[in-house]
PDB file of C-alpha atoms in Angstrom:
ATOM      1  CA  GLY A 924       0.000   0.000   0.000  1.00 60.00           C
ATOM      2  CA  ALA A 925       0.948   3.650  -0.095  1.00 85.00           C
ATOM      3  CA  GLY A 926       3.592   4.744   2.365  1.00 94.00           C
ATOM      4  CA  VAL A 927       4.015   8.044   4.151  1.00 97.00           C
ATOM      5  CA  SER A 928       4.215  10.932   1.731  1.00 97.00           C
ATOM      6  CA  GLN A 929       5.670  14.377   2.322  1.00 98.00           C
ATOM      7  CA  SER A 930       5.705  17.578   0.356  1.00 97.00           C
ATOM      8  CA  PRO A 931       7.579  19.451  -0.839  1.00 98.00           C
ATOM      9  CA  SER A 932      10.609  17.216  -1.223  1.00 97.00           C
ATOM     10  CA  ASN A 933      12.865  20.266  -1.241  1.00 97.00           C
ATOM     11  CA  LYS A 934      12.293  23.786   0.002  1.00 98.00           C
ATOM     12  CA  VAL A 935      14.691  26.697  -0.255  1.00 98.00           C
ATOM     13  CA  THR A 936      13.660  29.825   1.587  1.00 98.00           C
ATOM     14  CA  GLU A 937      15.109  33.076   2.788  1.00 97.00           C
ATOM     15  CA  LYS A 938      15.820  33.790   6.405  1.00 97.00           C
ATOM     16  CA  GLY A 939      12.786  35.291   8.090  1.00 97.00           C
ATOM     17  CA  LYS A 940      10.172  33.690   5.842  1.00 98.00           C
ATOM     18  CA  ASP A 941       7.562  31.197   7.044  1.00 98.00           C
ATOM     19  CA  VAL A 942       7.392  27.664   5.633  1.00 98.00           C
ATOM     20  CA  GLU A 943       4.801  24.891   5.747  1.00 98.00           C
ATOM     21  CA  LEU A 944       5.692  21.246   5.387  1.00 98.00           C
ATOM     22  CA  ARG A 945       3.068  18.605   4.758  1.00 98.00           C
ATOM     23  CA  CYS A 946       2.804  14.959   5.770  1.00 97.00           C
ATOM     24  CA  ASP A 947       0.275  12.373   4.661  1.00 96.00           C
ATOM     25  CA  PRO A 948       0.551   9.287   6.895  1.00 95.00           C
ATOM     26  CA  ILE A 949      -0.183   5.677   6.057  1.00 94.00           C
ATOM     27  CA  SER A 950      -3.923   5.153   5.961  1.00 92.00           C
ATOM     28  CA  GLY A 951      -5.223   3.845   9.271  1.00 89.00           C
ATOM     29  CA  HIS A 952      -2.180   4.855  11.296  1.00 92.00           C
ATOM     30  CA  THR A 953      -3.336   6.768  14.337  1.00 91.00           C
ATOM     31  CA  ALA A 954       0.070   8.018  15.452  1.00 93.00           C
ATOM     32  CA  LEU A 955       2.074  10.630  13.556  1.00 95.00           C
ATOM     33  CA  TYR A 956       5.523  11.978  14.391  1.00 95.00           C
ATOM     34  CA  TRP A 957       7.763  14.745  13.153  1.00 97.00           C
ATOM     35  CA  TYR A 958      11.538  14.531  13.425  1.00 97.00           C
ATOM     36  CA  ARG A 959      14.359  16.505  11.949  1.00 96.00           C
ATOM     37  CA  GLN A 960      17.803  15.383  10.947  1.00 96.00           C
ATOM     38  CA  SER A 961      20.649  17.818  10.477  1.00 92.00           C
ATOM     39  CA  LEU A 962      23.732  16.949   8.439  1.00 83.00           C
ATOM     40  CA  GLY A 963      25.695  14.228  10.225  1.00 75.00           C
ATOM     41  CA  GLN A 964      23.349  14.277  13.203  1.00 80.00           C
ATOM     42  CA  GLY A 965      20.828  11.862  14.592  1.00 85.00           C
ATOM     43  CA  LEU A 966      17.084  12.198  14.360  1.00 93.00           C
ATOM     44  CA  GLU A 967      15.654  14.791  16.709  1.00 93.00           C
ATOM     45  CA  PHE A 968      12.067  14.265  17.873  1.00 93.00           C
ATOM     46  CA  LEU A 969       9.828  17.301  17.386  1.00 96.00           C
ATOM     47  CA  ILE A 970       6.169  16.447  17.977  1.00 95.00           C
ATOM     48  CA  TYR A 971       3.799  13.474  18.283  1.00 93.00           C
ATOM     49  CA  PHE A 972       0.087  13.169  17.534  1.00 93.00           C
ATOM     50  CA  GLN A 973      -2.030  10.235  18.681  1.00 91.00           C
ATOM     51  CA  GLY A 974      -5.662  10.159  17.659  1.00 85.00           C
ATOM     52  CA  ASN A 975      -7.636  12.910  19.351  1.00 82.00           C
ATOM     53  CA  SER A 976      -5.259  13.237  22.305  1.00 86.00           C
ATOM     54  CA  ALA A 977      -3.335  16.411  22.988  1.00 88.00           C
ATOM     55  CA  PRO A 978      -0.067  16.305  21.037  1.00 91.00           C
ATOM     56  CA  ASP A 979       3.294  15.846  22.728  1.00 92.00           C
ATOM     57  CA  LYS A 980       5.088  19.033  21.724  1.00 93.00           C
ATOM     58  CA  SER A 981       8.037  18.543  24.046  1.00 92.00           C
ATOM     59  CA  GLY A 982      10.561  18.307  21.211  1.00 93.00           C
ATOM     60  CA  LEU A 983       9.731  21.563  19.446  1.00 96.00           C
ATOM     61  CA  PRO A 984      12.892  23.690  19.664  1.00 94.00           C
ATOM     62  CA  SER A 985      11.194  27.081  19.874  1.00 95.00           C
ATOM     63  CA  ASP A 986       7.811  28.787  19.639  1.00 96.00           C
ATOM     64  CA  ARG A 987       8.522  29.463  15.970  1.00 98.00           C
ATOM     65  CA  PHE A 988       7.654  25.814  15.362  1.00 98.00           C
ATOM     66  CA  SER A 989       4.079  24.542  15.387  1.00 97.00           C
ATOM     67  CA  ALA A 990       2.196  21.625  13.915  1.00 96.00           C
ATOM     68  CA  GLU A 991      -1.376  20.628  13.266  1.00 95.00           C
ATOM     69  CA  ARG A 992      -3.057  17.406  12.391  1.00 94.00           C
ATOM     70  CA  THR A 993      -6.429  17.850  10.799  1.00 84.00           C
ATOM     71  CA  GLY A 994      -9.076  15.141  10.839  1.00 81.00           C
ATOM     72  CA  GLY A 995      -6.657  12.668  12.341  1.00 78.00           C
ATOM     73  CA  SER A 996      -4.794  12.340   9.067  1.00 90.00           C
ATOM     74  CA  VAL A 997      -2.715  14.951   7.239  1.00 95.00           C
ATOM     75  CA  SER A 998      -0.310  17.042   9.286  1.00 96.00           C
ATOM     76  CA  THR A 999       1.444  20.317   8.587  1.00 97.00           C
ATOM     77  CA  LEU A1000       4.562  21.546  10.336  1.00 98.00           C
ATOM     78  CA  THR A1001       4.950  25.319  10.240  1.00 98.00           C
ATOM     79  CA  ILE A1002       8.167  27.159  10.914  1.00 98.00           C
ATOM     80  CA  GLN A1003       7.791  30.906  11.309  1.00 98.00           C
ATOM     81  CA  ARG A1004      10.568  33.434  10.738  1.00 98.00           C
ATOM     82  CA  THR A1005      12.991  30.740   9.586  1.00 98.00           C
ATOM     83  CA  GLN A1006      16.619  30.877  10.693  1.00 97.00           C
ATOM     84  CA  GLN A1007      19.662  29.301   9.066  1.00 96.00           C
ATOM     85  CA  GLU A1008      19.922  26.771  11.892  1.00 95.00           C
ATOM     86  CA  ASP A1009      16.502  25.455  10.850  1.00 97.00           C
ATOM     87  CA  SER A1010      18.116  23.950   7.733  1.00 97.00           C
ATOM     88  CA  ALA A1011      17.677  20.198   7.986  1.00 97.00           C
ATOM     89  CA  VAL A1012      15.697  17.285   6.630  1.00 97.00           C
ATOM     90  CA  TYR A1013      12.270  17.179   8.234  1.00 98.00           C
ATOM     91  CA  LEU A1014      10.953  13.638   8.463  1.00 98.00           C
ATOM     92  CA  CYS A1015       7.447  12.527   9.194  1.00 97.00           C
ATOM     93  CA  ALA A1016       6.614   9.035  10.423  1.00 96.00           C
ATOM     94  CA  SER A1017       3.421   7.202  11.253  1.00 95.00           C
ATOM     95  CA  SER A1018       2.574   4.068  13.156  1.00 93.00           C
ATOM     96  CA  SER A1019      -0.373   2.046  14.383  1.00 89.00           C
ATOM     97  CA  GLY A1020       1.235   2.034  17.837  1.00 75.00           C
ATOM     98  CA  LEU A1021       4.720   2.618  19.212  1.00 67.00           C
ATOM     99  CA  ALA A1022       5.383  -1.083  19.709  1.00 73.00           C
ATOM    100  CA  GLY A1023       5.029  -1.735  15.982  1.00 75.00           C
ATOM    101  CA  GLY A1024       7.730   0.672  14.931  1.00 88.00           C
ATOM    102  CA  GLN A1025       7.439   3.820  12.873  1.00 92.00           C
ATOM    103  CA  PHE A1026       7.424   4.187   9.113  1.00 95.00           C
ATOM    104  CA  PHE A1027       9.063   7.240   7.647  1.00 97.00           C
ATOM    105  CA  GLY A1028       8.274   9.416   4.686  1.00 98.00           C
ATOM    106  CA  PRO A1029      10.989  10.567   2.293  1.00 97.00           C
ATOM    107  CA  GLY A1030      11.424  13.861   4.121  1.00 97.00           C
ATOM    108  CA  THR A1031      11.507  17.524   3.171  1.00 98.00           C
ATOM    109  CA  ARG A1032      14.971  18.995   2.765  1.00 97.00           C
ATOM    110  CA  LEU A1033      14.750  22.579   4.037  1.00 98.00           C
ATOM    111  CA  THR A1034      17.474  25.064   3.212  1.00 97.00           C
ATOM    112  CA  VAL A1035      17.330  28.515   4.777  1.00 97.00           C
ATOM    113  CA  LEU A1036      19.566  31.027   3.026  1.00 96.00           C
TER     114      LEU A1036
ATOM    115  CA  ARG B1455      25.342   8.788  29.694  1.00 67.00           C
ATOM    116  CA  LYS B1456      23.611   9.742  26.448  1.00 78.00           C
ATOM    117  CA  GLU B1457      20.086   8.416  26.034  1.00 90.00           C
ATOM    118  CA  VAL B1458      20.993   6.198  23.090  1.00 94.00           C
ATOM    119  CA  GLU B1459      24.570   5.674  22.044  1.00 94.00           C
ATOM    120  CA  GLN B1460      26.184   3.878  19.119  1.00 95.00           C
ATOM    121  CA  ASP B1461      29.726   3.472  17.844  1.00 90.00           C
ATOM    122  CA  PRO B1462      29.711   5.581  14.670  1.00 90.00           C
ATOM    123  CA  GLY B1463      32.208   3.296  12.902  1.00 90.00           C
ATOM    124  CA  PRO B1464      32.786   3.018  10.035  1.00 94.00           C
ATOM    125  CA  PHE B1465      32.882  -0.744   9.998  1.00 95.00           C
ATOM    126  CA  ASN B1466      34.640  -1.842   6.820  1.00 96.00           C
ATOM    127  CA  VAL B1467      34.165  -5.545   6.112  1.00 97.00           C
ATOM    128  CA  PRO B1468      34.556  -7.869   3.114  1.00 97.00           C
ATOM    129  CA  GLU B1469      31.619  -9.621   1.529  1.00 98.00           C
ATOM    130  CA  GLY B1470      30.665 -12.718   3.460  1.00 98.00           C
ATOM    131  CA  ALA B1471      31.877 -11.409   6.803  1.00 97.00           C
ATOM    132  CA  THR B1472      29.857 -11.399   9.998  1.00 98.00           C
ATOM    133  CA  VAL B1473      29.561  -8.035  11.711  1.00 97.00           C
ATOM    134  CA  ALA B1474      27.906  -6.951  14.940  1.00 96.00           C
ATOM    135  CA  PHE B1475      26.800  -3.556  16.232  1.00 94.00           C
ATOM    136  CA  ASN B1476      25.857  -2.614  19.762  1.00 95.00           C
ATOM    137  CA  CYS B1477      23.696   0.198  21.007  1.00 96.00           C
ATOM    138  CA  THR B1478      23.423   1.256  24.660  1.00 96.00           C
ATOM    139  CA  TYR B1479      20.455   3.061  26.190  1.00 96.00           C
ATOM    140  CA  SER B1480      20.082   4.904  29.473  1.00 94.00           C
ATOM    141  CA  ASN B1481      16.407   4.424  30.405  1.00 91.00           C
ATOM    142  CA  SER B1482      16.074   1.110  32.202  1.00 90.00           C
ATOM    143  CA  ALA B1483      12.272   1.281  31.829  1.00 89.00           C
ATOM    144  CA  SER B1484      12.395   1.280  28.008  1.00 90.00           C
ATOM    145  CA  GLN B1485      10.091  -1.259  26.417  1.00 90.00           C
ATOM    146  CA  SER B1486      10.349  -0.820  22.650  1.00 92.00           C
ATOM    147  CA  PHE B1487      13.538  -1.350  20.675  1.00 95.00           C
ATOM    148  CA  PHE B1488      14.206  -1.232  16.961  1.00 96.00           C
ATOM    149  CA  TRP B1489      16.913  -1.295  14.334  1.00 97.00           C
ATOM    150  CA  TYR B1490      16.566   0.931  11.292  1.00 97.00           C
ATOM    151  CA  ARG B1491      18.643   1.131   8.160  1.00 97.00           C
ATOM    152  CA  GLN B1492      19.335   4.472   6.482  1.00 96.00           C
ATOM    153  CA  ASP B1493      20.897   4.827   3.060  1.00 96.00           C
ATOM    154  CA  CYS B1494      22.630   8.053   2.063  1.00 93.00           C
ATOM    155  CA  ARG B1495      20.155  10.912   1.647  1.00 91.00           C
ATOM    156  CA  LYS B1496      17.198   8.592   2.226  1.00 95.00           C
ATOM    157  CA  GLU B1497      14.749   8.139   5.064  1.00 96.00           C
ATOM    158  CA  PRO B1498      15.290   5.507   7.766  1.00 96.00           C
ATOM    159  CA  LYS B1499      13.630   2.183   7.001  1.00 97.00           C
ATOM    160  CA  LEU B1500      12.526  -0.191   9.728  1.00 95.00           C
ATOM    161  CA  LEU B1501      14.790  -3.225   9.667  1.00 96.00           C
ATOM    162  CA  MET B1502      13.482  -5.144  12.643  1.00 95.00           C
ATOM    163  CA  SER B1503      12.016  -4.889  16.099  1.00 93.00           C
ATOM    164  CA  VAL B1504      14.052  -6.282  18.972  1.00 95.00           C
ATOM    165  CA  TYR B1505      12.265  -8.690  21.271  1.00 91.00           C
ATOM    166  CA  SER B1506      13.285  -9.744  24.761  1.00 89.00           C
ATOM    167  CA  SER B1507      14.066 -13.304  23.689  1.00 90.00           C
ATOM    168  CA  GLY B1508      16.024 -12.189  20.645  1.00 91.00           C
ATOM    169  CA  ASN B1509      14.826 -12.567  17.096  1.00 94.00           C
ATOM    170  CA  GLU B1510      16.125 -13.425  13.684  1.00 96.00           C
ATOM    171  CA  ASP B1511      15.165 -12.364  10.176  1.00 95.00           C
ATOM    172  CA  GLY B1512      17.220 -14.128   7.545  1.00 97.00           C
ATOM    173  CA  ARG B1513      20.830 -13.021   7.929  1.00 98.00           C
ATOM    174  CA  PHE B1514      19.946 -10.508  10.652  1.00 98.00           C
ATOM    175  CA  THR B1515      19.758 -11.292  14.364  1.00 97.00           C
ATOM    176  CA  ALA B1516      18.747  -8.800  17.026  1.00 97.00           C
ATOM    177  CA  GLN B1517      19.226  -9.244  20.748  1.00 96.00           C
ATOM    178  CA  LEU B1518      18.329  -7.321  23.885  1.00 96.00           C
ATOM    179  CA  ASN B1519      20.343  -7.337  27.100  1.00 95.00           C
ATOM    180  CA  ARG B1520      18.241  -5.573  29.725  1.00 94.00           C
ATOM    181  CA  ALA B1521      20.739  -6.058  32.534  1.00 94.00           C
ATOM    182  CA  SER B1522      23.455  -4.190  30.664  1.00 94.00           C
ATOM    183  CA  GLN B1523      20.994  -1.980  28.776  1.00 95.00           C
ATOM    184  CA  TYR B1524      22.098  -2.621  25.250  1.00 94.00           C
ATOM    185  CA  ILE B1525      20.734  -4.051  22.045  1.00 96.00           C
ATOM    186  CA  SER B1526      22.743  -5.663  19.306  1.00 97.00           C
ATOM    187  CA  LEU B1527      22.429  -6.383  15.616  1.00 97.00           C
ATOM    188  CA  LEU B1528      24.339  -9.215  13.992  1.00 97.00           C
ATOM    189  CA  ILE B1529      24.620  -9.441  10.210  1.00 98.00           C
ATOM    190  CA  ARG B1530      25.854 -12.738   8.786  1.00 98.00           C
ATOM    191  CA  ASP B1531      27.209 -13.304   5.273  1.00 98.00           C
ATOM    192  CA  SER B1532      27.414  -9.559   4.548  1.00 98.00           C
ATOM    193  CA  LYS B1533      26.375  -8.393   1.082  1.00 98.00           C
ATOM    194  CA  LEU B1534      27.470  -5.282  -0.788  1.00 98.00           C
ATOM    195  CA  SER B1535      23.871  -4.121  -0.506  1.00 97.00           C
ATOM    196  CA  ASP B1536      24.120  -4.132   3.301  1.00 98.00           C
ATOM    197  CA  SER B1537      26.301  -1.010   3.109  1.00 98.00           C
ATOM    198  CA  ALA B1538      24.330   1.669   4.952  1.00 97.00           C
ATOM    199  CA  THR B1539      24.006   3.405   8.302  1.00 96.00           C
ATOM    200  CA  TYR B1540      22.255   1.368  10.988  1.00 97.00           C
ATOM    201  CA  LEU B1541      20.280   3.278  13.593  1.00 97.00           C
ATOM    202  CA  CYS B1542      19.028   1.888  16.846  1.00 96.00           C
ATOM    203  CA  ALA B1543      15.901   3.350  18.416  1.00 95.00           C
ATOM    204  CA  VAL B1544      14.417   3.126  21.892  1.00 94.00           C
ATOM    205  CA  ASN B1545      11.146   4.558  23.179  1.00 91.00           C
ATOM    206  CA  ASN B1546      11.370   7.809  25.130  1.00 87.00           C
ATOM    207  CA  GLN B1547      10.411   8.094  28.783  1.00 85.00           C
ATOM    208  CA  ALA B1548       6.887   9.270  27.969  1.00 83.00           C
ATOM    209  CA  GLY B1549       6.413   6.377  25.557  1.00 82.00           C
ATOM    210  CA  THR B1550       5.371   8.823  22.859  1.00 83.00           C
ATOM    211  CA  ALA B1551       8.260   8.653  20.432  1.00 87.00           C
ATOM    212  CA  LEU B1552      11.539   6.960  19.632  1.00 91.00           C
ATOM    213  CA  ILE B1553      14.982   8.207  20.539  1.00 93.00           C
ATOM    214  CA  PHE B1554      17.481   7.365  17.843  1.00 94.00           C
ATOM    215  CA  GLY B1555      21.182   6.788  18.046  1.00 94.00           C
ATOM    216  CA  LYS B1556      23.340   8.651  15.572  1.00 93.00           C
ATOM    217  CA  GLY B1557      23.972   5.454  13.662  1.00 95.00           C
ATOM    218  CA  THR B1558      26.776   3.064  12.811  1.00 95.00           C
ATOM    219  CA  THR B1559      28.112   3.135   9.272  1.00 96.00           C
ATOM    220  CA  LEU B1560      28.770  -0.182   7.563  1.00 97.00           C
ATOM    221  CA  SER B1561      30.710  -0.506   4.349  1.00 97.00           C
ATOM    222  CA  VAL B1562      30.877  -3.937   2.702  1.00 98.00           C
ATOM    223  CA  SER B1563      33.440  -4.351  -0.045  1.00 97.00           C
ATOM    224  CA  SER B1564      34.103  -7.044  -2.655  1.00 94.00           C
TER     225      SER B1564
END
């Protein structure tokens, strides 16, 4: 079946602009996660959505970052007033439960000039 | 101690070799453990879960040692196509997400 999809695949923006990244999880997966991966670094957890529960936002690095998940499916990650240190690959994953492992989308490569 | 720690390598092995990676974790209450494979400029792909009794999938064997708080991945009869970065992942304290190691790089040569 279809995997996790993300758009855009690449985004180049200027410092100070806002960006929106989109994630479409695997159908039927109730859990959705956002991570980011900087060059040569590990995956950094950002935010977690599970069904209708309040999201776990503990990984968001600053209040410039926010995310929504509408209708329990598609999610958007918004970064306001982008900074150069926001440059990274933003990965979305979904799962039917943490014990089953997470399945990642191809990521959005964000470059802030 | 870092939450999840791996030897970055690289591990350079010839085809047919057996290679093993370890990954240590700090949270003794962790319940979910995984190995992922990540190719260059690609997303991580789930390789296998790690169960308490150990588990095998073809040439790959995963084991969990709760007493010493580490998981391991053994690859037998290495193939060129096994060349990649292997990430271990452990659930976070809240049980809401996975904490990933930075990965161990494997290079298999002919």
